[in-house]
Amino acid sequence: MVVAVPGVSLADVAQFVPRDAAIRSQPNGWAIVGAPVNLFTDARPQVVDGVLLGRPAQVRFVPVSFTWDHGDGTSTTVQGPGASWRELGQQDFTATDTSHVYASIGDRRVALTIAYSPSYRFDGGGWVQIPGMLPVQVGPVTIHVLQGSTVLVGGACGERNAGPGCP
């Protein structure tokens, strides 16, 4: 039987800090006006050891929502951390649940707030949910938003003598 300790709150577990998560973007650090930039994070459930109310304990942090501040006056809240286009089985520059499309060029500071649902346990016992969510700020990181243009070439890039516009 799991017995909850009366009065354990978010303030009691404030010294238990989830590992820093990172903001990832595809393309890495830049975007094209009018095309989706894929934003995602490596935040995952985690367990942190420490002392709670004078006893050795573990606190589990489960990320339950992700609020992306896109740095252009808009934000989006989603339930999952997102993933790379490859992990999603999608082509580059396609929309994802966590992607964003910028309308103008410039540098944007993208930040993320992860809402963690915490629970605790003593002596390897059952997990006891703590009411409320613990918001954790990640970032910001800078995304350079650029204007793209299309160039027609006489062959596939990578072929010999493919033409102007190929690297």
N, CA, C and O of each residue as an XYZ file, in Angstrom:
668
protein
N       0.841     -1.185      0.000
C       0.000      0.000      0.000
C       0.888      1.251      0.000
O       1.845      1.347      0.768
N       0.557      2.190     -0.861
C       1.299      3.446     -0.954
C       0.599      4.477     -0.085
O      -0.596      4.730     -0.235
N       1.362      5.068      0.823
C       0.799      6.075      1.711
C       1.388      7.430      1.334
O       2.603      7.621      1.350
N       0.511      8.358      0.999
C       0.959      9.706      0.663
C       1.325     10.448      1.941
O       0.648     10.315      2.961
N       2.386     11.218      1.881
C       2.771     12.062      3.005
C       1.942     13.334      2.902
O       2.000     14.029      1.887
N       1.164     13.649      3.949
C       0.312     14.835      3.873
C       1.123     16.099      3.605
O       2.176     16.324      4.200
N       0.611     16.903      2.708
C       1.194     18.214      2.484
C       2.392     18.281      1.558
O       2.983     19.354      1.435
N       2.792     17.188      0.888
C       3.896     17.284     -0.067
C       3.409     18.111     -1.256
O       2.386     17.808     -1.869
N       4.163     19.154     -1.563
C       3.739     20.087     -2.614
C       4.868     20.321     -3.609
O       5.974     19.803     -3.453
N       4.568     21.107     -4.627
C       5.591     21.481     -5.602
C       6.763     22.183     -4.928
O       7.912     21.993     -5.328
N       6.486     22.989     -3.913
C       7.559     23.699     -3.210
C       8.518     22.721     -2.532
O       9.717     22.983     -2.448
N       7.991     21.594     -2.050
C       8.839     20.606     -1.375
C       9.812     19.924     -2.324
O      10.884     19.489     -1.903
N       9.454     19.826     -3.590
C      10.327     19.135     -4.551
C      11.106     20.116     -5.429
O      11.717     19.721     -6.422
N      11.079     21.392     -5.057
C      11.749     22.416     -5.872
C      13.255     22.182     -5.973
O      13.867     22.558     -6.972
N      13.862     21.568     -4.957
C      15.307     21.324     -5.019
C      15.643     20.140     -5.924
O      16.805     19.965     -6.292
N      14.670     19.337     -6.284
C      14.862     18.252     -7.253
C      14.684     18.873     -8.631
O      13.583     19.295     -8.987
N      15.741     18.928     -9.392
C      15.683     19.639    -10.668
C      15.781     18.644    -11.814
O      16.715     17.844    -11.861
N      14.817     18.686    -12.749
C      14.955     17.817    -13.920
C      16.186     18.214    -14.735
O      16.573     19.382    -14.771
N      16.783     17.234    -15.379
C      17.929     17.474    -16.261
C      17.540     18.503    -17.315
O      16.407     18.526    -17.796
N      18.502     19.352    -17.663
C      18.244     20.347    -18.700
C      17.870     19.664    -20.010
O      18.530     18.723    -20.450
N      16.825     20.146    -20.606
C      16.437     19.684    -21.939
C      17.042     20.646    -22.960
O      17.445     21.758    -22.619
N      17.099     20.213    -24.188
C      17.647     21.052    -25.259
C      16.592     21.275    -26.332
O      15.761     20.407    -26.598
N      16.641     22.455    -26.942
C      15.800     22.755    -28.099
C      16.573     22.340    -29.341
O      17.745     22.681    -29.495
N      15.919     21.610    -30.215
C      16.507     21.188    -31.489
C      15.673     21.802    -32.615
O      14.473     22.029    -32.464
N      16.328     22.061    -33.736
C      15.590     22.573    -34.895
C      16.130     21.942    -36.165
O      17.309     21.604    -36.270
N      15.238     21.798    -37.115
C      15.602     21.357    -38.466
C      14.986     22.336    -39.437
O      13.773     22.544    -39.419
N      15.794     22.940    -40.283
C      17.246     22.904    -40.329
C      17.831     23.414    -39.016
O      17.154     24.099    -38.249
N      19.088     23.075    -38.765
C      19.738     23.385    -37.501
C      20.099     24.867    -37.395
O      21.093     25.316    -37.967
N      19.272     25.629    -36.651
C      19.583     27.029    -36.379
C      19.109     28.027    -37.413
O      19.376     29.221    -37.281
N      18.409     27.563    -38.447
C      17.916     28.503    -39.453
C      16.592     28.014    -40.020
O      16.208     26.859    -39.841
N      15.907     28.914    -40.705
C      14.620     28.603    -41.329
C      14.480     29.446    -42.586
O      15.196     30.430    -42.775
N      13.559     29.050    -43.429
C      13.247     29.789    -44.652
C      11.846     30.366    -44.512
O      10.916     29.663    -44.116
N      11.696     31.648    -44.837
C      10.380     32.290    -44.795
C       9.385     31.450    -45.592
O       9.647     31.077    -46.736
N       8.244     31.159    -44.975
C       7.170     30.439    -45.653
C       7.301     28.925    -45.638
O       6.402     28.233    -46.116
N       8.395     28.387    -45.103
C       8.590     26.932    -45.037
C       8.654     26.502    -43.570
O       9.181     27.239    -42.737
N       8.126     25.323    -43.246
C       8.159     24.877    -41.850
C       9.580     24.653    -41.333
O      10.413     24.048    -42.007
N       9.837     25.151    -40.130
C      11.039     24.771    -39.383
C      10.550     23.786    -38.320
O       9.581     24.062    -37.612
N      11.208     22.658    -38.212
C      10.803     21.619    -37.274
C      11.498     21.851    -35.937
O      12.725     21.802    -35.852
N      10.711     22.101    -34.897
C      11.232     22.314    -33.550
C      10.909     21.094    -32.701
O       9.796     20.572    -32.759
N      11.880     20.639    -31.913
C      11.620     19.514    -31.017
C      12.607     19.556    -29.863
O      13.565     20.328    -29.886
N      12.373     18.730    -28.859
C      13.223     18.713    -27.673
C      13.537     17.279    -27.276
O      12.843     16.341    -27.667
N      14.594     17.131    -26.494
C      14.977     15.805    -26.006
C      14.437     15.523    -24.604
O      14.883     14.577    -23.954
N      13.484     16.330    -24.127
C      12.917     16.124    -22.790
C      12.191     14.781    -22.726
O      11.377     14.462    -23.593
N      12.490     14.010    -21.701
C      11.877     12.701    -21.485
C      11.587     12.545    -19.993
O      12.126     13.301    -19.185
N      10.740     11.574    -19.609
C      10.546     11.322    -18.175
C      11.885     11.004    -17.511
O      12.752     10.363    -18.105
N      12.033     11.459    -16.282
C      13.283     11.217    -15.566
C      13.036     11.135    -14.070
O      12.046     11.653    -13.553
N      13.961     10.471    -13.389
C      13.886     10.300    -11.940
C      15.131     10.934    -11.324
O      16.252     10.703    -11.777
N      14.912     11.743    -10.275
C      16.001     12.433     -9.587
C      16.016     11.982     -8.126
O      14.980     11.993     -7.461
N      17.183     11.588     -7.630
C      17.349     11.173     -6.234
C      17.688     12.375     -5.367
O      18.337     13.318     -5.819
N      17.241     12.331     -4.111
C      17.560     13.398     -3.175
C      16.920     13.147     -1.829
O      16.562     12.016     -1.500
N      16.776     14.205     -1.053
C      16.167     14.122      0.271
C      14.886     14.945      0.253
O      14.888     16.116     -0.124
N      13.799     14.312      0.665
C      12.488     14.962      0.710
C      11.945     14.822      2.124
O      11.781     13.709      2.624
N      11.669     15.935      2.760
C      11.154     15.948      4.125
C      12.053     15.147      5.069
O      11.575     14.448      5.963
N      13.373     15.264      4.849
C      14.344     14.614      5.708
C      14.583     13.143      5.432
O      15.313     12.489      6.177
N      13.980     12.606      4.376
C      14.136     11.183      4.049
C      14.670     11.030      2.632
O      14.341     11.833      1.759
N      15.497      9.999      2.389
C      15.913      9.720      1.012
C      14.680      9.430      0.157
O      13.783      8.693      0.566
N      14.655     10.017     -1.022
C      13.478      9.868     -1.878
C      13.882      9.970     -3.339
O      15.003     10.347     -3.678
N      12.937      9.623     -4.180
C      13.067      9.842     -5.615
C      11.879     10.675     -6.064
O      10.754     10.486     -5.600
N      12.150     11.598     -6.974
C      11.079     12.389     -7.583
C      11.119     12.123     -9.080
O      12.163     12.231     -9.723
N       9.968     11.776     -9.611
C       9.846     11.507    -11.053
C       9.184     12.719    -11.706
O       8.182     13.244    -11.220
N       9.774     13.142    -12.819
C       9.237     14.256    -13.599
C       8.819     13.726    -14.961
O       9.644     13.199    -15.707
N       7.538     13.864    -15.284
C       7.023     13.416    -16.579
C       6.573     14.652    -17.357
O       5.667     15.357    -16.914
N       7.195     14.928    -18.520
C       6.760     16.090    -19.308
C       5.386     15.820    -19.914
O       5.175     14.797    -20.567
N       4.451     16.750    -19.692
C       3.087     16.543    -20.181
C       2.637     17.581    -21.201
O       1.706     17.330    -21.966
N       3.283     18.740    -21.222
C       2.963     19.708    -22.272
C       4.186     20.565    -22.560
O       5.067     20.748    -21.720
N       4.201     21.083    -23.790
C       5.348     21.823    -24.303
C       4.817     23.092    -24.961
O       4.092     23.019    -25.953
N       5.172     24.249    -24.418
C       4.731     25.518    -24.989
C       5.920     26.185    -25.668
O       6.891     26.586    -25.027
N       5.807     26.288    -26.986
C       6.865     26.883    -27.813
C       6.576     28.360    -28.017
O       5.514     28.723    -28.523
N       7.514     29.217    -27.625
C       7.460     30.648    -27.929
C       8.361     30.832    -29.142
O       9.581     30.698    -29.041
N       7.761     31.140    -30.291
C       8.489     31.170    -31.556
C       9.327     32.429    -31.774
O      10.063     32.524    -32.756
N       9.216     33.389    -30.864
C      10.032     34.592    -30.987
C       9.494     35.608    -31.972
O      10.143     36.616    -32.248
N       8.305     35.347    -32.504
C       7.681     36.287    -33.443
C       6.318     36.755    -32.946
O       5.498     37.245    -33.723
N       6.083     36.600    -31.637
C       4.804     37.000    -31.060
C       3.779     35.889    -31.027
O       2.653     36.107    -30.581
N       4.139     34.697    -31.490
C       3.212     33.569    -31.465
C       3.766     32.465    -30.571
O       4.973     32.371    -30.345
N       2.859     31.637    -30.072
C       3.264     30.467    -29.298
C       2.287     29.333    -29.575
O       1.154     29.555    -30.000
N       2.749     28.119    -29.326
C       1.947     26.920    -29.547
C       2.193     25.961    -28.394
O       3.334     25.774    -27.971
N       1.124     25.351    -27.881
C       1.254     24.324    -26.850
C       0.862     22.986    -27.444
O      -0.202     22.848    -28.047
N       1.737     21.998    -27.269
C       1.499     20.642    -27.779
C       1.738     19.645    -26.648
O       2.329     19.984    -25.623
N       1.273     18.419    -26.846
C       1.384     17.398    -25.807
C       2.660     16.569    -25.891
O       3.033     15.916    -24.916
N       3.332     16.582    -27.029
C       4.530     15.764    -27.191
C       5.765     16.599    -27.457
O       5.656     17.776    -27.801
N       6.965     15.993    -27.299
C       8.216     16.728    -27.468
C       8.601     16.980    -28.917
O       9.524     17.749    -29.190
N       7.897     16.334    -29.856
C       8.278     16.424    -31.254
C       9.400     15.452    -31.552
O       9.892     14.761    -30.660
N       9.802     15.402    -32.809
C      10.861     14.490    -33.246
C      11.415     14.992    -34.565
O      10.834     15.868    -35.206
N      12.544     14.428    -34.961
C      13.153     14.816    -36.239
C      12.274     14.347    -37.390
O      11.454     13.444    -37.233
N      12.456     14.971    -38.545
C      11.705     14.537    -39.725
C      11.980     13.063    -40.007
O      11.065     12.318    -40.361
N      13.220     12.642    -39.856
C      13.563     11.243    -40.117
C      12.811     10.309    -39.161
O      12.240      9.305    -39.587
N      12.818     10.649    -37.855
C      12.114      9.823    -36.870
C      10.614      9.775    -37.138
O       9.959      8.777    -36.836
N      10.072     10.841    -37.700
C       8.645     10.893    -38.034
C       8.336     10.250    -39.380
O       7.170     10.058    -39.725
N       9.380      9.916    -40.144
C       9.177      9.347    -41.476
C       8.677     10.375    -42.474
O       7.959     10.032    -43.413
N       9.050     11.633    -42.279
C       8.592     12.724    -43.139
C       9.748     13.305    -43.940
O      10.915     13.186    -43.566
N       9.390     13.938    -45.052
C      10.352     14.662    -45.870
C      10.752     15.953    -45.158
O       9.991     16.491    -44.353
N      11.957     16.445    -45.463
C      12.394     17.738    -44.939
C      11.427     18.837    -45.384
O      10.816     18.756    -46.449
N      11.308     19.851    -44.551
C      10.469     21.027    -44.819
C       8.987     20.684    -44.939
O       8.255     21.344    -45.676
N       8.539     19.648    -44.214
C       7.109     19.344    -44.123
C       6.634     19.696    -42.718
O       7.421     19.707    -41.771
N       5.347     19.983    -42.590
C       4.779     20.386    -41.306
C       4.750     19.211    -40.327
O       4.504     18.068    -40.712
N       5.007     19.519    -39.057
C       4.907     18.555    -37.963
C       4.034     19.177    -36.873
O       3.638     20.338    -36.981
N       3.736     18.411    -35.830
C       2.954     18.962    -34.716
C       3.677     20.111    -34.017
O       3.044     20.953    -33.381
N       4.998     20.142    -34.135
C       5.788     21.155    -33.431
C       6.471     22.148    -34.368
O       7.289     22.954    -33.924
N       6.147     22.098    -35.652
C       6.809     23.011    -36.596
C       6.168     24.400    -36.557
O       5.081     24.594    -36.013
N       6.878     25.351    -37.150
C       6.388     26.723    -37.234
C       6.821     27.312    -38.565
O       7.884     26.979    -39.088
N       5.987     28.192    -39.107
C       6.302     28.879    -40.362
C       6.453     30.368    -40.053
O       5.530     31.001    -39.540
N       7.613     30.912    -40.368
C       7.871     32.339    -40.159
C       7.457     33.120    -41.398
O       7.619     32.655    -42.527
N       6.914     34.331    -41.167
C       6.404     35.162    -42.255
C       7.420     36.187    -42.752
O       7.228     36.770    -43.819
N       8.497     36.418    -41.999
C       9.465     37.440    -42.410
C      10.874     37.051    -41.956
O      11.056     36.236    -41.052
N      11.862     37.660    -42.615
C      13.259     37.371    -42.283
C      13.642     38.027    -40.955
O      12.969     38.944    -40.483
N      14.723     37.548    -40.369
C      15.246     38.111    -39.128
C      15.624     37.012    -38.153
O      15.325     35.839    -38.373
N      16.278     37.400    -37.086
C      16.645     36.449    -36.044
C      15.513     36.340    -35.030
O      14.994     37.354    -34.562
N      15.134     35.123    -34.694
C      14.063     34.869    -33.730
C      14.644     34.080    -32.562
O      15.422     33.145    -32.754
N      14.257     34.468    -31.356
C      14.700     33.759    -30.151
C      13.582     32.811    -29.727
O      12.539     33.234    -29.228
N      13.822     31.536    -29.936
C      12.832     30.499    -29.645
C      13.065     29.969    -28.234
O      14.183     29.601    -27.873
N      12.000     29.937    -27.444
C      12.069     29.416    -26.078
C      10.996     28.343    -25.902
O      10.040     28.266    -26.673
N      11.175     27.536    -24.893
C      10.264     26.428    -24.624
C       9.977     26.378    -23.134
O      10.886     26.511    -22.315
N       8.706     26.186    -22.782
C       8.328     25.917    -21.399
C       7.765     24.503    -21.350
O       6.772     24.190    -22.006
N       8.414     23.660    -20.562
C       7.959     22.278    -20.403
C       7.217     22.188    -19.078
O       7.755     22.571    -18.040
N       5.985     21.684    -19.103
C       5.220     21.456    -17.877
C       5.418     20.002    -17.465
O       5.006     19.081    -18.171
N       6.053     19.813    -16.316
C       6.304     18.471    -15.789
C       5.267     18.124    -14.722
O       4.903     18.961    -13.895
N       4.803     16.886    -14.756
C       3.947     16.340    -13.709
C       4.851     15.560    -12.752
O       5.426     14.546    -13.147
N       4.988     16.017    -11.488
C       5.894     15.343    -10.566
C       5.186     14.323     -9.671
O       4.012     14.473     -9.334
N       5.924     13.299     -9.303
C       5.477     12.341     -8.294
C       6.704     11.939     -7.484
O       7.838     12.161     -7.910
N       6.474     11.348     -6.317
C       7.599     10.992     -5.454
C       7.392      9.599     -4.875
O       6.295      9.042     -4.911
N       8.487      9.053     -4.339
C       8.389      7.798     -3.597
C       9.549      7.717     -2.609
O      10.617      8.297     -2.805
N       9.287      6.970     -1.539
C      10.296      6.681     -0.530
C      10.624      5.193     -0.567
O       9.738      4.366     -0.783
N      11.876      4.853     -0.361
C      12.303      3.456     -0.192
C      11.846      2.533     -1.317
O      11.523      1.373     -1.059
N      11.810      3.017     -2.550
C      11.427      2.176     -3.679
C       9.962      1.796     -3.704
O       9.575      0.886     -4.436
N       9.139      2.474     -2.919
C       7.706      2.182     -2.876
C       6.988      2.688     -4.113
O       7.619      3.035     -5.111
N       5.679      2.727     -4.039
C       4.868      3.196     -5.157
C       4.950      4.706     -5.320
O       5.228      5.435     -4.368
N       4.704      5.159     -6.536
C       4.759      6.591     -6.840
C       3.503      7.281     -6.335
O       2.397      6.760     -6.477
N       3.680      8.466     -5.739
C       2.578      9.286     -5.248
C       2.589     10.590     -6.037
O       3.583     11.316     -6.049
N       1.471     10.874     -6.694
C       1.351     12.080     -7.520
C       1.322     13.329     -6.649
O       0.676     13.349     -5.602
N       2.022     14.369     -7.085
C       1.987     15.670     -6.419
C       1.068     16.569     -7.240
O       1.257     16.691     -8.450
N       0.078     17.201     -6.612
C      -0.837     18.058     -7.372
C      -0.099     19.218     -8.040
O       0.821     19.803     -7.468
N      -0.521     19.530     -9.251
C       0.031     20.672     -9.968
C       1.085     20.284    -10.983
O       1.481     19.123    -11.086
N       1.529     21.277    -11.726
C       2.561     21.101    -12.754
C       3.754     21.986    -12.413
O       3.602     23.068    -11.846
N       4.936     21.510    -12.766
C       6.163     22.265    -12.551
C       6.655     22.780    -13.900
O       7.130     21.993    -14.718
N       6.551     24.110    -14.152
C       7.029     24.652    -15.432
C       8.540     24.860    -15.409
O       9.083     25.414    -14.453
N       9.214     24.413    -16.464
C      10.660     24.573    -16.586
C      10.958     25.262    -17.915
O      10.504     24.818    -18.969
N      11.721     26.347    -17.853
C      12.082     27.115    -19.045
C      13.309     26.510    -19.719
O      14.256     26.099    -19.049
N      13.284     26.460    -21.041
C      14.416     25.976    -21.833
C      14.734     27.039    -22.888
O      13.833     27.601    -23.511
N      16.022     27.302    -23.077
C      16.421     28.284    -24.083
C      16.460     29.673    -23.499
O      16.476     29.854    -22.281
N      16.474     30.650    -24.377
C      16.147     30.580    -25.802
C      17.348     30.209    -26.666
O      18.504     30.279    -26.249
N      17.013     29.810    -27.893
C      18.007     29.622    -28.945
C      17.631     30.547    -30.095
O      16.465     30.908    -30.252
N      18.609     30.925    -30.890
C      18.348     31.822    -32.016
C      18.154     31.022    -33.292
O      18.950     30.144    -33.626
N      17.070     31.348    -34.002
C      16.803     30.795    -35.331
C      16.960     31.949    -36.320
O      16.279     32.968    -36.200
N      17.846     31.791    -37.286
C      18.052     32.797    -38.324
C      17.065     32.500    -39.451
O      17.180     31.481    -40.132
N      16.090     33.400    -39.643
C      15.073     33.212    -40.679
C      15.529     33.951    -41.934
O      15.752     35.162    -41.912
N      15.663     33.205    -43.023
C      16.210     33.715    -44.277
C      15.172     33.636    -45.385
O      14.194     32.896    -45.287
N      15.398     34.403    -46.428
C      14.546     34.338    -47.619
C      15.150     33.322    -48.572
O      16.345     33.383    -48.861
N      14.361     32.407    -49.057
C      14.836     31.416    -50.018
C      14.425     31.803    -51.425
O      13.476     32.564    -51.616
N      15.135     31.284    -52.402
C      14.748     31.498    -53.793
C      15.021     30.217    -54.567
O      15.889     29.424    -54.203
N      14.279     30.037    -55.619
C      14.380     28.836    -56.435
C      15.228     29.117    -57.662
O      15.119     30.176    -58.281
N      16.069     28.161    -58.003
C      16.901     28.263    -59.194
C      16.694     26.997    -60.011
O      16.815     25.891    -59.483
N      16.385     27.148    -61.293
C      16.266     25.988    -62.172
C      17.643     25.629    -62.699
O      18.413     26.501    -63.098
N      17.944     24.348    -62.697
C      19.236     23.876    -63.190
C      19.000     22.844    -64.282
O      17.914     22.275    -64.393
N      20.032     22.610    -65.088
C      19.905     21.712    -66.228
C      20.031     20.238    -65.889
O      19.911     19.399    -66.782
N      20.266     19.896    -64.645
C      20.397     18.499    -64.237
C      20.345     18.401    -62.735
O      20.277     19.411    -62.035
N      20.376     17.188    -62.248
C      20.325     16.982    -60.806
C      21.632     17.443    -60.173
O      22.712     17.127    -60.671
N      21.535     18.190    -59.075
C      22.735     18.590    -58.359
C      23.469     17.329    -57.928
O      22.844     16.346    -57.529
N      24.778     17.357    -58.009
C      25.575     16.184    -57.688
C      26.065     15.479    -58.934
O      27.051     14.744    -58.893
N      25.377     15.703    -60.044
C      25.853     15.148    -61.309
C      26.927     16.073    -61.869
O      26.955     17.265    -61.561
N      27.768     15.540    -62.656
C      28.831     16.326    -63.270
C      28.241     17.394    -64.186
O      27.361     17.103    -64.996
N      28.720     18.622    -64.060
C      28.254     19.742    -64.882
C      26.748     19.961    -64.757
O      26.074     20.191    -65.761
N      26.220     19.892    -63.553
C      24.782     20.024    -63.346
C      24.271     21.429    -63.627
O      23.107     21.587    -63.997
N      25.090     22.438    -63.465
C      24.640     23.781    -63.797
C      24.687     24.726    -62.623
O      25.016     24.338    -61.502
N      24.345     26.005    -62.902
C      24.388     27.022    -61.858
C      23.371     26.712    -60.761
O      22.317     26.131    -61.019
N      23.701     27.105    -59.555
C      22.800     26.890    -58.428
C      23.121     25.645    -57.639
O      22.620     25.466    -56.529
N      23.958     24.774    -58.199
C      24.363     23.566    -57.477
C      25.641     23.859    -56.706
O      26.478     24.635    -57.166
N      25.800     23.251    -55.549
C      27.022     23.495    -54.768
C      28.254     22.900    -55.432
O      29.359     23.019    -54.902
